[in-house]
Short mmCIF file of C-alpha atoms and ligand atoms in Angstrom, two decimals:
data_model
loop_
_atom_site.label_atom_id
_atom_site.label_comp_id
_atom_site.label_asym_id
_atom_site.label_seq_id
_atom_site.Cartn_x
_atom_site.Cartn_y
_atom_site.Cartn_z
CA MET A 1 0.00 0.00 0.00
CA ALA A 2 1.44 3.34 -1.06
CA THR A 3 1.80 5.80 1.83
CA HIS A 4 1.99 8.85 -0.42
CA ARG A 5 -0.54 10.86 -2.39
CA PHE A 6 0.90 10.16 -5.87
CA ASP A 7 0.04 7.49 -8.46
CA PRO A 8 0.43 4.26 -6.41
CA ASN A 9 1.26 2.12 -9.49
CA PHE A 10 3.75 4.41 -11.18
CA THR A 11 7.05 3.01 -9.82
CA GLU A 12 5.95 -0.62 -10.22
CA ASN A 13 5.05 0.11 -13.87
CA VAL A 14 8.52 1.52 -14.55
CA ILE A 15 10.26 -1.42 -12.84
CA SER A 16 8.17 -4.05 -14.58
CA ALA A 17 8.94 -2.53 -18.00
CA MET A 18 12.33 -4.35 -17.88
CA GLY A 19 12.32 -7.29 -20.29
CA PRO A 20 13.28 -10.96 -19.76
CA LYS A 21 16.76 -10.50 -21.27
CA THR A 22 17.86 -8.26 -18.35
CA SER A 23 20.46 -10.10 -16.23
CA PRO A 24 19.40 -10.91 -12.62
CA ARG A 25 22.03 -8.60 -11.10
CA LEU A 26 21.19 -5.68 -13.38
CA ARG A 27 17.49 -6.22 -12.65
CA GLN A 28 18.23 -6.11 -8.91
CA LEU A 29 20.35 -2.94 -9.21
CA MET A 30 17.93 -1.12 -11.52
CA THR A 31 14.92 -2.09 -9.38
CA GLY A 32 16.63 -0.66 -6.30
CA LEU A 33 17.81 2.45 -8.12
CA ILE A 34 14.40 3.25 -9.63
CA GLN A 35 12.61 2.56 -6.33
CA HIS A 36 14.97 4.78 -4.30
CA VAL A 37 15.11 7.59 -6.87
CA HIS A 38 11.31 7.66 -7.11
CA ASP A 39 10.93 7.55 -3.33
CA PHE A 40 13.47 10.40 -3.05
CA ALA A 41 11.50 12.50 -5.56
CA ARG A 42 8.17 11.82 -3.84
CA GLU A 43 9.42 12.26 -0.27
CA ASN A 44 11.00 15.60 -1.14
CA GLU A 45 8.32 16.66 -3.62
CA LEU A 46 11.11 17.40 -6.08
CA THR A 47 10.27 20.26 -8.43
CA VAL A 48 11.01 20.36 -12.16
CA ASP A 49 13.56 23.15 -11.59
CA GLU A 50 15.37 21.16 -8.90
CA TRP A 51 15.46 18.02 -11.02
CA MET A 52 16.76 20.04 -14.00
CA ALA A 53 19.52 21.55 -11.82
CA GLY A 54 20.60 17.97 -11.03
CA VAL A 55 20.55 17.02 -14.72
CA LYS A 56 22.70 20.07 -15.55
CA MET A 57 25.15 19.06 -12.82
CA LEU A 58 25.48 15.55 -14.32
CA ASN A 59 25.95 16.95 -17.83
CA TRP A 60 28.56 19.40 -16.58
CA ALA A 61 30.45 16.55 -14.89
CA GLY A 62 30.48 14.59 -18.15
CA GLN A 63 31.61 17.59 -20.21
CA MET A 64 34.53 18.25 -17.81
CA SER A 65 35.79 14.66 -17.79
CA ASP A 66 38.64 13.37 -19.94
CA ASP A 67 41.63 11.06 -19.47
CA LYS A 68 43.14 13.45 -16.90
CA ARG A 69 40.00 14.38 -15.03
CA ASN A 70 37.22 12.17 -13.69
CA GLU A 71 34.55 14.58 -12.49
CA GLY A 72 31.84 11.89 -12.25
CA GLN A 73 33.97 9.99 -9.74
CA LEU A 74 34.65 13.22 -7.85
CA VAL A 75 30.91 13.93 -7.58
CA CYS A 76 30.48 10.42 -6.10
CA ASP A 77 33.42 11.08 -3.76
CA VAL A 78 32.05 14.27 -2.21
CA ILE A 79 28.78 12.51 -1.36
CA GLY A 80 30.73 9.62 0.19
CA LEU A 81 29.72 7.01 -2.38
CA GLU A 82 33.22 5.75 -3.31
CA SER A 83 34.11 5.43 0.39
CA LEU A 84 30.85 3.59 1.12
CA VAL A 85 31.36 1.17 -1.78
CA ASP A 86 34.92 0.62 -0.56
CA GLU A 87 33.60 -0.23 2.92
CA ILE A 88 30.96 -2.58 1.51
CA THR A 89 33.36 -4.35 -0.85
CA PHE A 90 36.22 -4.76 1.60
CA LYS A 91 34.42 -5.20 4.90
CA LEU A 92 36.91 -7.94 5.87
CA ALA A 93 39.62 -5.29 6.27
CA ASP A 94 38.22 -3.89 9.49
CA GLU A 95 39.94 -1.76 12.05
CA ALA A 96 40.82 -4.47 14.56
CA LYS A 97 44.42 -4.44 15.77
CA ASP A 98 45.44 -7.61 14.02
CA ALA A 99 43.62 -7.28 10.75
CA PRO A 100 44.85 -7.21 7.18
CA THR A 101 45.76 -3.72 6.01
CA ALA A 102 42.53 -1.77 5.60
CA THR A 103 41.47 -0.51 2.20
CA ALA A 104 40.64 3.04 1.12
CA ILE A 105 39.34 4.55 -2.09
CA LEU A 106 41.41 4.69 -5.29
CA GLY A 107 40.48 8.29 -6.10
CA PRO A 108 40.67 9.84 -9.57
CA PHE A 109 44.44 10.43 -9.78
CA PHE A 110 45.70 6.86 -10.13
CA ARG A 111 47.72 6.20 -13.33
CA ALA A 112 47.85 2.65 -14.65
CA ASP A 113 51.09 3.36 -16.56
CA THR A 114 53.28 4.32 -13.57
CA PRO A 115 56.86 3.00 -14.06
CA TYR A 116 58.86 0.77 -11.74
CA ARG A 117 61.71 2.39 -9.82
CA GLU A 118 64.56 0.81 -7.86
CA ASN A 119 64.20 0.54 -4.10
CA GLY A 120 65.92 3.55 -2.57
CA ALA A 121 64.83 5.86 -5.41
CA ASP A 122 63.58 9.39 -4.79
CA ILE A 123 60.11 9.88 -6.28
CA VAL A 124 60.37 13.65 -5.78
CA VAL A 125 61.80 14.32 -9.24
CA THR A 126 60.45 17.87 -9.49
CA LYS A 127 61.50 19.40 -6.17
CA PRO A 128 59.00 21.83 -4.71
CA LYS A 129 60.37 24.96 -3.02
CA ASP A 130 58.85 23.90 0.30
CA GLY A 131 58.07 20.52 1.79
CA GLU A 132 59.79 17.96 3.97
CA MET A 133 61.55 14.89 2.65
CA ALA A 134 60.71 11.51 4.16
CA TYR A 135 62.16 8.03 3.87
CA MET A 136 59.27 5.59 3.59
CA HIS A 137 59.89 1.89 4.02
CA GLY A 138 58.24 -1.28 5.19
CA GLN A 139 57.64 -4.92 4.61
CA VAL A 140 54.89 -6.68 2.71
CA VAL A 141 53.86 -9.79 4.64
CA ASP A 142 51.29 -12.57 4.52
CA PHE A 143 48.59 -11.61 7.01
CA GLU A 144 48.18 -15.18 8.36
CA THR A 145 51.79 -16.39 8.55
CA LYS A 146 53.49 -12.96 8.86
CA LYS A 147 56.08 -14.28 6.36
CA PRO A 148 57.61 -11.64 4.05
CA LEU A 149 56.48 -11.63 0.44
CA THR A 150 59.40 -11.28 -1.95
CA GLY A 151 58.70 -9.69 -5.32
CA ALA A 152 55.42 -8.01 -4.26
CA THR A 153 54.63 -4.73 -6.01
CA VAL A 154 54.09 -1.59 -3.95
CA GLU A 155 52.81 1.33 -5.99
CA VAL A 156 52.56 4.81 -4.47
CA TRP A 157 51.44 8.25 -5.55
CA GLN A 158 51.06 11.59 -3.79
CA ALA A 159 50.30 15.23 -4.53
CA SER A 160 53.00 17.89 -4.40
CA THR A 161 53.05 20.68 -1.81
CA ASN A 162 51.05 22.93 -4.18
CA GLY A 163 48.17 20.47 -3.80
CA LEU A 164 48.45 19.11 -7.34
CA TYR A 165 49.17 15.66 -8.74
CA GLU A 166 51.61 15.64 -11.66
CA GLN A 167 48.89 15.17 -14.28
CA GLN A 168 47.20 18.35 -13.01
CA ASP A 169 50.37 20.44 -13.12
CA ASP A 170 52.48 21.32 -16.18
CA ASP A 171 55.38 22.29 -13.90
CA GLN A 172 55.88 18.73 -12.64
CA VAL A 173 57.64 16.14 -14.81
CA GLU A 174 55.58 13.15 -15.85
CA PHE A 175 55.30 10.49 -13.12
CA ASN A 176 56.66 12.89 -10.49
CA LEU A 177 55.72 11.66 -7.00
CA ARG A 178 54.75 8.22 -8.29
CA GLY A 179 56.49 4.90 -8.45
CA LYS A 180 56.16 1.14 -8.37
CA PHE A 181 58.60 -0.84 -6.23
CA LYS A 182 59.32 -4.58 -5.99
CA THR A 183 59.94 -5.96 -2.52
CA ASP A 184 63.38 -7.50 -1.93
CA ALA A 185 64.34 -10.91 -0.51
CA ASP A 186 63.04 -9.81 2.93
CA GLY A 187 59.79 -8.45 1.54
CA ARG A 188 61.02 -4.89 2.00
CA TYR A 189 60.38 -1.78 -0.06
CA TYR A 190 61.98 1.64 0.49
CA PHE A 191 62.09 5.01 -1.22
CA TYR A 192 62.17 8.78 -0.61
CA CYS A 193 59.04 10.90 -0.89
CA LEU A 194 57.50 14.06 0.51
CA ARG A 195 55.76 14.28 3.80
CA PRO A 196 52.26 14.63 2.30
CA THR A 197 50.35 17.86 2.72
CA PRO A 198 46.58 18.46 2.65
CA TYR A 199 45.06 19.55 -0.64
CA PRO A 200 41.65 20.56 -1.97
CA VAL A 201 39.90 18.21 -4.40
CA PRO A 202 39.36 20.08 -7.68
CA ASP A 203 36.54 22.49 -6.92
CA ASP A 204 36.11 24.33 -10.23
CA GLY A 205 33.43 21.92 -11.47
CA PRO A 206 30.14 20.42 -10.30
CA ALA A 207 31.71 18.55 -7.36
CA GLY A 208 33.10 21.87 -6.11
CA LYS A 209 29.74 23.55 -6.68
CA MET A 210 28.02 20.82 -4.67
CA LEU A 211 30.51 21.30 -1.82
CA GLU A 212 29.88 25.05 -1.86
CA LEU A 213 26.10 24.56 -1.85
CA MET A 214 26.39 22.13 1.07
CA ASP A 215 28.65 24.64 2.92
CA ARG A 216 31.58 22.23 2.99
CA HIS A 217 35.32 22.67 2.39
CA PRO A 218 37.13 20.70 -0.36
CA PHE A 219 40.22 19.59 1.62
CA ARG A 220 41.59 16.10 1.97
CA PRO A 221 43.92 15.29 4.86
CA ALA A 222 47.56 14.66 3.91
CA HIS A 223 47.92 11.14 2.53
CA ILE A 224 49.94 8.80 0.36
CA HIS A 225 48.15 6.35 -1.94
CA ILE A 226 49.30 2.72 -1.99
CA ILE A 227 48.40 -0.27 -4.13
CA ALA A 228 50.09 -3.52 -3.09
CA THR A 229 49.84 -6.67 -5.19
CA TYR A 230 51.27 -10.17 -5.07
CA ASP A 231 50.28 -13.24 -7.07
CA GLY A 232 47.70 -15.36 -5.25
CA TYR A 233 46.85 -12.53 -2.84
CA ARG A 234 44.00 -10.09 -2.80
CA PRO A 235 45.21 -6.75 -4.27
CA LEU A 236 45.15 -3.93 -1.75
CA THR A 237 44.21 -0.33 -2.59
CA THR A 238 44.62 2.05 0.29
CA GLN A 239 45.84 5.41 1.58
CA ILE A 240 47.83 6.30 4.69
CA PHE A 241 47.15 9.53 6.56
CA ASP A 242 49.48 11.77 8.58
CA ARG A 243 48.33 11.80 12.22
CA LYS A 244 49.26 15.48 12.55
CA ASP A 245 46.88 16.62 9.80
CA LYS A 246 44.10 19.01 10.75
CA TYR A 247 41.60 17.51 8.28
CA LEU A 248 41.86 13.96 9.66
CA ASP A 249 38.34 14.11 11.12
CA ASN A 250 37.00 16.13 8.26
CA ASP A 251 38.01 14.52 4.96
CA SER A 252 35.99 15.94 2.05
CA VAL A 253 35.65 12.41 0.61
CA PHE A 254 35.23 10.47 3.89
CA ALA A 255 38.10 8.02 3.31
CA VAL A 256 39.98 8.06 6.65
CA LYS A 257 40.07 4.89 8.77
CA ASP A 258 41.79 4.81 12.17
CA SER A 259 44.11 1.96 11.25
CA LEU A 260 45.44 3.95 8.28
CA VAL A 261 46.68 6.89 10.37
CA VAL A 262 50.50 6.91 10.59
CA ASP A 263 53.31 8.77 12.37
CA PHE A 264 56.24 10.39 10.64
CA VAL A 265 59.24 10.37 12.99
CA GLU A 266 62.56 12.18 12.97
CA ARG A 267 65.31 10.54 10.91
CA LYS A 268 68.92 11.17 11.87
CA ASP A 269 72.10 11.06 9.78
CA ASP A 270 70.42 10.90 6.39
CA PRO A 271 71.22 13.89 4.15
CA GLN A 272 68.27 12.97 1.91
CA ALA A 273 65.49 13.03 4.52
CA GLY A 274 64.79 14.41 7.98
CA LEU A 275 61.70 12.24 8.47
CA GLU A 276 60.96 8.56 8.35
CA LEU A 277 57.80 6.52 7.95
CA LYS A 278 57.65 2.78 8.45
CA TYR A 279 54.60 1.14 7.02
CA ASP A 280 54.10 -2.62 6.77
CA VAL A 281 51.44 -4.04 4.50
CA LYS A 282 49.55 -7.22 5.40
CA LEU A 283 48.05 -9.00 2.40
CA VAL A 284 45.42 -11.73 2.51
CA LYS A 285 45.63 -14.89 0.40
CA ASP A 286 42.87 -15.06 -2.20
CA GLU A 287 41.35 -18.27 -0.80
CA ALA A 288 41.27 -16.77 2.75
CA THR A 289 38.79 -14.20 1.55
CA ASN A 290 36.02 -16.75 0.81
CA GLY A 291 35.75 -15.19 -2.61
CA VAL A 292 34.37 -11.92 -1.18
C1 LIG B 301 42.61 11.51 -3.98
O1 LIG B 301 42.91 11.14 -2.89
O2 LIG B 301 43.49 11.58 -4.82
C2 LIG B 301 41.19 11.91 -4.24
C3 LIG B 301 40.16 11.10 -3.80
C4 LIG B 301 38.86 11.48 -4.05
C5 LIG B 301 38.60 12.65 -4.73
C6 LIG B 301 39.63 13.47 -5.16
C7 LIG B 301 40.94 13.09 -4.90
FE1 LIG B 302 45.01 11.79 -3.14
#
């Protein structure tokens, strides 16, 4: 029984218009989407002008997107959808003390063509005028056995101190502040990077407009992105966050998890870096995930 004052059969008519060739999963997703979107419109008595403003926002996002900019993803990010889907998909990686490394969203600035670098390399190829250098290192281990994984890939990327990733900034050389590393015989990776700094997500498009309309700031807390992979293990996409950052409790895309907050400590006797960050990654064997 409909509890609203609009056509009680309307939504059911739209849902049942799907034909028999629709796959079961698509039918489930479209049924839920249509039901929720219709309920949203009815509950809020959405006006034509308001709906059209939403349509314009979507079109604007599409027009702004290209291979260097993913505005549709950014719109999802500022309403928390990528972080929610991450939580749903990877709920095994919880925040318990002895848990596999927790996941976090990929974000729109990942580049699939990032090159490998040698362990010990400096990913800060274009040096910013400010910023602090850090030596980041750690071990990739099997979550169950704690044994090191030799030959695992650790990929990292970070924004520069001006708040821009290299593909957003003509003044940075290509692949600046990015690299893929292979773990050594002890499962270790190590390289030099910047202590990350907070930055605003691009706010000159519809995602920025939505933030402004919702009276929210665009900043993300300082973080480094990591993807760790090893054959037979579940790939890990995550981010680590600097404990000292002022946006830790206020991330514009809601990606912070307690277990991903890290401490940079002083590093002595290294002319290349005054800070150090140790970060071990615990990967889960594929079969241990029950196919989730
Ligand atoms: C990022 O961390 O790179 C990011 C994530 C979501 C939206 C914008 C940027
Ligand atoms: Fe980022």
